[in-house]
Amino acid sequence: MTLVNDLRKNIDETVRFIRTKTSAAPMIGIILGTGLGALAKEIVHDVVIDYAEIPHFPVSTVESHHGKLIFGTLSGKPVVAMQGRFHYYEGYTLKRITFPVRVMKFLGVKTLLISNAAGALNQAFGRGDIMVMSDHINLLGDNPLIGRNDETLGPRFPDMSEPYSRKLITVAEQIARELQIKVKKGVYVAMQGPNLETRSEYRFLRTIGADAVGMSTVPEVIVAIHMGMSVFGVSIITDECFPDTLKPITLEEVIAVANTAEPKMTAILKEMVRRL
Ligand code: HPA
């Protein structure tokens, strides 16, 4: 994966492998985050491929993440969904983490819907809230686009003035109103993890303009924008990262809250797909 040409060669190999399993041409790609796998149940499955079978795909090491690439239909539209994603803290390079997004693009995906579990920094947010991502801050200390750029994939200096499509945000907000689901909107900051942050770090993250904090999403979005895709991102707020009242949290609690709030997110995403 170090040579530019290897990246393109690997994408082509992976696409060729997937083409031996399905001729599906989904225009919508979906990445499901921690505790948010249930949307996958709403997809009418056509072909499911284990990540372990797919050439050049990393294999997820976190037990709460199933590693499956699902082809099927959601609200009658062809989609491809990643059930289970990869994190920087697992030890993969950002190039590997984002490889599936590149493959999605070559399968025909134009719009990427991406979800995650995140902690609230904005005190107007609370556990169980849904936050539409309006922007992000990359504090991973790394970037999936570092290294020689392959112009056949995207530009050297991709623009980031609107990583999250304003059009898609408007559609989501309209749907949320219609379904009477309250949604927040805000800026997501990506940290390396795997530890949660200190009170002082939460204070810092709030000061620099972040509303929610997590350990994912930003690398995939950078690569999706590099390849010219439209992106919609949504966070489920699983815990409150307020420095003055901070309490310890566990992964089990994060997953439990994500599971409880998930139906709201699923309803919005299903309807978005229908209208895309
Ligand atoms: N930090 C704090 N709380 C969280 C995170 C995180 O990265 N992800 C989900 N809840």
Coordinates of C-alpha atoms and ligand atoms in Angstrom, one line a residue:
M1 CA 0.0 0.0 0.0
T2 CA 3.0 2.3 0.0
L3 CA 3.2 3.0 -3.7
V4 CA 0.5 5.0 -5.3
N5 CA 0.1 2.5 -8.0
D6 CA -0.4 -0.2 -5.4
L7 CA -3.4 1.6 -4.0
R8 CA -5.1 1.7 -7.4
K9 CA -4.0 -1.9 -8.2
N10 CA -5.4 -3.1 -4.9
I11 CA -8.7 -1.2 -5.5
D12 CA -9.0 -2.9 -8.9
E13 CA -8.3 -6.3 -7.5
T14 CA -10.8 -5.9 -4.7
V15 CA -13.5 -4.7 -7.1
R16 CA -12.8 -7.6 -9.4
F17 CA -13.2 -10.0 -6.4
I18 CA -16.5 -8.4 -5.4
R19 CA -17.7 -8.6 -9.0
T20 CA -17.3 -12.4 -8.8
K21 CA -20.0 -12.3 -6.0
T22 CA -22.4 -9.6 -7.2
S23 CA -23.0 -7.3 -10.2
A24 CA -24.8 -4.8 -7.9
A25 CA -24.3 -1.1 -8.7
P26 CA -25.3 0.7 -5.5
M27 CA -25.2 4.5 -5.7
I28 CA -25.5 4.8 -1.9
G29 CA -22.9 3.6 0.6
I30 CA -23.5 3.3 4.3
I31 CA -21.0 2.9 7.2
L32 CA -22.4 1.8 10.5
G33 CA -20.7 2.7 13.8
T34 CA -20.4 1.3 17.3
G35 CA -23.7 -0.2 18.5
L36 CA -25.4 1.0 15.3
G37 CA -25.5 -2.3 13.4
A38 CA -29.3 -2.6 13.5
L39 CA -29.8 -0.5 10.4
A40 CA -28.3 -3.4 8.6
K41 CA -31.4 -5.4 9.6
E42 CA -33.5 -3.0 7.6
I43 CA -31.6 -3.8 4.4
V44 CA -33.1 -6.5 2.3
H45 CA -29.9 -8.6 1.9
D46 CA -28.8 -9.6 -1.5
V47 CA -25.2 -10.6 -1.1
V48 CA -23.2 -10.5 2.1
I49 CA -19.4 -10.8 2.1
D50 CA -17.2 -11.3 5.2
Y51 CA -14.4 -8.7 5.3
A52 CA -12.1 -11.7 6.0
E53 CA -12.8 -12.9 2.5
I54 CA -12.2 -9.6 0.7
P55 CA -8.7 -9.0 -0.6
H56 CA -6.9 -6.0 1.0
F57 CA -9.8 -5.3 3.5
P58 CA -8.6 -5.0 7.1
V59 CA -10.3 -7.3 9.6
S60 CA -12.0 -5.6 12.6
T61 CA -10.5 -6.4 15.9
V62 CA -13.3 -4.9 18.1
E63 CA -15.8 -7.5 19.1
S64 CA -18.7 -5.0 19.0
H65 CA -18.1 -4.6 15.3
H66 CA -19.2 -7.3 12.9
G67 CA -17.2 -7.3 9.7
K68 CA -19.5 -7.7 6.8
L69 CA -20.0 -5.9 3.5
I70 CA -23.8 -6.1 2.8
F71 CA -25.3 -5.6 -0.7
G72 CA -29.0 -5.2 -0.8
T73 CA -31.8 -2.7 -1.0
L74 CA -33.0 -0.1 1.6
S75 CA -36.3 1.7 1.0
G76 CA -36.2 0.0 -2.5
K77 CA -32.8 1.5 -3.4
P78 CA -29.6 -0.5 -4.0
V79 CA -27.1 0.1 -1.2
V80 CA -23.8 -1.2 0.0
A81 CA -23.3 -1.1 3.8
M82 CA -20.2 -1.7 5.9
Q83 CA -21.4 -3.4 9.1
G84 CA -18.3 -2.8 11.2
R85 CA -15.6 -0.3 10.6
F86 CA -11.9 0.2 11.4
H87 CA -10.3 2.5 13.8
Y88 CA -6.9 4.1 13.9
Y89 CA -6.4 2.8 17.5
E90 CA -6.6 -0.7 16.2
G91 CA -3.2 -0.1 14.6
Y92 CA -4.2 0.2 11.0
T93 CA -2.9 3.0 8.8
L94 CA -5.5 5.5 7.8
K95 CA -4.9 4.3 4.2
R96 CA -6.1 0.9 5.2
I97 CA -9.0 2.1 7.2
T98 CA -10.3 4.1 4.3
F99 CA -9.7 1.5 1.6
P100 CA -13.3 0.3 1.7
V101 CA -14.5 3.8 0.9
R102 CA -12.3 3.8 -2.2
V103 CA -13.7 0.4 -3.2
M104 CA -17.3 1.7 -2.7
K105 CA -16.6 4.6 -5.1
F106 CA -15.4 2.2 -7.8
L107 CA -18.5 0.1 -7.3
G108 CA -20.6 3.1 -8.2
V109 CA -21.3 4.9 -4.9
K110 CA -21.9 8.6 -5.2
T111 CA -23.4 9.3 -1.7
L112 CA -21.9 8.1 1.6
L113 CA -24.0 8.0 4.8
I114 CA -21.8 7.5 7.8
S115 CA -22.7 7.1 11.5
N116 CA -20.8 6.9 14.8
A117 CA -21.2 7.0 18.5
A118 CA -19.8 10.1 20.1
G119 CA -19.5 11.9 23.4
A120 CA -21.2 15.3 23.9
L121 CA -19.0 18.4 24.5
N122 CA -21.8 20.9 23.9
Q123 CA -23.8 21.1 27.1
A124 CA -27.1 21.6 25.2
F125 CA -26.6 18.0 24.0
G126 CA -27.5 14.9 26.1
R127 CA -27.2 11.1 26.1
G128 CA -29.4 9.6 23.4
D129 CA -29.5 12.7 21.2
I130 CA -28.9 12.5 17.4
M131 CA -26.4 15.0 16.0
V132 CA -26.2 15.7 12.4
M133 CA -22.6 16.5 11.5
S134 CA -22.2 20.0 10.1
D135 CA -18.4 19.9 10.0
H136 CA -15.4 18.1 11.6
I137 CA -12.0 18.7 13.2
N138 CA -9.2 16.2 12.5
L139 CA -7.1 15.7 15.6
L140 CA -5.9 12.3 14.6
G141 CA -2.5 13.7 14.0
D142 CA -2.5 11.8 10.6
N143 CA -4.3 11.9 7.3
P144 CA -5.2 9.2 4.9
L145 CA -4.1 11.3 1.9
I146 CA -0.4 11.6 3.0
G147 CA 2.0 10.3 0.4
R148 CA 2.1 10.6 -3.3
N149 CA -1.3 11.5 -4.8
D150 CA -2.9 9.4 -7.5
E151 CA -4.7 11.9 -9.7
T152 CA -7.0 9.2 -11.0
L153 CA -8.5 9.0 -7.5
G154 CA -8.7 12.6 -6.7
P155 CA -6.8 16.0 -6.4
R156 CA -3.7 16.6 -4.3
F157 CA -5.4 19.4 -2.3
P158 CA -9.1 18.5 -1.9
D159 CA -11.3 21.3 -0.8
M160 CA -12.9 21.0 2.7
S161 CA -15.2 24.0 2.7
E162 CA -18.3 21.7 2.7
P163 CA -17.4 18.1 3.6
Y164 CA -20.9 17.4 4.8
S165 CA -23.4 18.2 2.0
R166 CA -25.6 21.1 3.0
K167 CA -28.3 19.7 0.7
L168 CA -28.3 16.4 2.5
I169 CA -28.3 18.1 5.9
T170 CA -31.4 20.1 4.8
V171 CA -33.1 16.9 3.6
A172 CA -32.3 15.2 7.0
E173 CA -33.6 18.1 9.0
Q174 CA -36.8 18.2 7.0
I175 CA -37.3 14.4 7.5
A176 CA -36.6 14.8 11.2
R177 CA -39.3 17.5 11.5
E178 CA -41.8 15.3 9.6
L179 CA -41.1 12.3 11.8
Q180 CA -41.1 14.5 14.9
I181 CA -37.6 13.4 15.9
K182 CA -35.5 16.1 17.5
V183 CA -32.0 16.4 16.1
K184 CA -29.0 18.5 17.0
K185 CA -26.4 19.8 14.6
G186 CA -22.7 20.2 15.3
V187 CA -19.0 19.8 14.8
Y188 CA -17.4 16.3 15.4
V189 CA -13.8 16.1 16.5
A190 CA -11.8 12.9 15.9
M191 CA -9.4 11.8 18.5
Q192 CA -7.0 8.8 18.3
G193 CA -8.2 7.0 21.4
P194 CA -8.4 4.3 22.5
N195 CA -8.6 5.9 25.9
L196 CA -11.4 8.4 26.5
E197 CA -10.3 11.9 27.1
T198 CA -9.4 13.8 30.3
R199 CA -11.4 16.6 31.7
S200 CA -8.8 19.0 30.5
E201 CA -8.9 17.6 27.0
Y202 CA -12.7 17.9 26.9
R203 CA -12.3 21.5 28.0
F204 CA -9.8 22.1 25.2
L205 CA -12.0 20.3 22.6
R206 CA -15.0 22.4 23.5
T207 CA -12.9 25.6 23.3
I208 CA -11.7 24.9 19.8
G209 CA -15.3 24.5 18.6
A210 CA -16.2 20.9 18.8
D211 CA -19.7 19.8 19.9
A212 CA -19.1 16.0 20.0
V213 CA -16.0 13.8 20.2
G214 CA -15.3 10.3 18.8
M215 CA -12.6 8.1 17.3
S216 CA -13.8 7.5 13.8
T217 CA -15.5 8.9 10.7
V218 CA -13.1 11.7 9.8
P219 CA -10.7 9.6 7.8
E220 CA -13.5 8.0 5.7
V221 CA -15.0 11.4 5.1
I222 CA -11.7 12.9 3.9
V223 CA -11.3 10.0 1.4
A224 CA -14.9 10.3 0.3
I225 CA -14.4 14.0 -0.4
H226 CA -11.1 13.3 -2.1
M227 CA -13.0 11.0 -4.5
G228 CA -15.8 13.5 -5.1
M229 CA -18.6 11.8 -3.1
S230 CA -21.4 13.6 -1.3
V231 CA -21.3 12.9 2.5
F232 CA -23.9 12.8 5.2
G233 CA -22.7 12.1 8.8
V234 CA -24.7 11.4 11.9
S235 CA -23.6 10.9 15.5
I236 CA -25.5 9.2 18.3
I237 CA -24.6 10.9 21.6
T238 CA -23.8 8.1 24.0
D239 CA -22.3 10.0 26.9
E240 CA -21.7 13.4 28.3
C241 CA -18.1 14.8 28.3
F242 CA -18.7 17.8 30.5
P243 CA -15.5 18.5 32.5
D244 CA -17.1 19.7 35.7
T245 CA -19.5 16.8 36.1
L246 CA -17.6 14.0 34.4
K247 CA -18.4 10.4 35.4
P248 CA -16.6 7.2 34.3
I249 CA -18.2 5.4 31.4
T250 CA -17.8 1.9 29.9
L251 CA -18.1 0.6 26.4
E252 CA -21.1 -1.4 27.5
E253 CA -22.9 1.8 28.5
V254 CA -21.9 3.5 25.2
I255 CA -23.3 0.5 23.2
A256 CA -26.5 0.4 25.3
V257 CA -27.3 4.0 24.7
A258 CA -26.4 3.7 21.0
N259 CA -28.8 0.7 20.7
T260 CA -31.6 2.7 22.4
A261 CA -31.2 5.8 20.3
E262 CA -30.6 3.9 17.1
P263 CA -34.2 3.6 15.9
K264 CA -34.4 7.4 15.5
M265 CA -31.3 7.4 13.4
T266 CA -32.5 4.4 11.4
A267 CA -35.8 6.1 10.6
I268 CA -34.1 9.2 9.3
L269 CA -31.5 7.3 7.2
K270 CA -34.2 5.0 5.7
E271 CA -36.3 8.0 4.6
M272 CA -33.2 9.8 3.3
V273 CA -32.3 6.8 1.1
R274 CA -35.9 6.7 -0.2
R275 CA -35.6 10.4 -1.2
L276 CA -32.1 10.3 -2.7
Ligands
HPA1 N1 -14.7 10.1 23.7 C1 -15.6 10.3 24.6 N2 -16.8 9.8 24.6 C2 -17.1 9.0 23.6 C3 -16.3 8.8 22.5 C4 -15.0 9.4 22.6 O1 -14.2 9.2 21.7 N3 -16.9 8.0 21.6 C5 -18.2 7.7 22.1 N4 -18.3 8.4 23.3

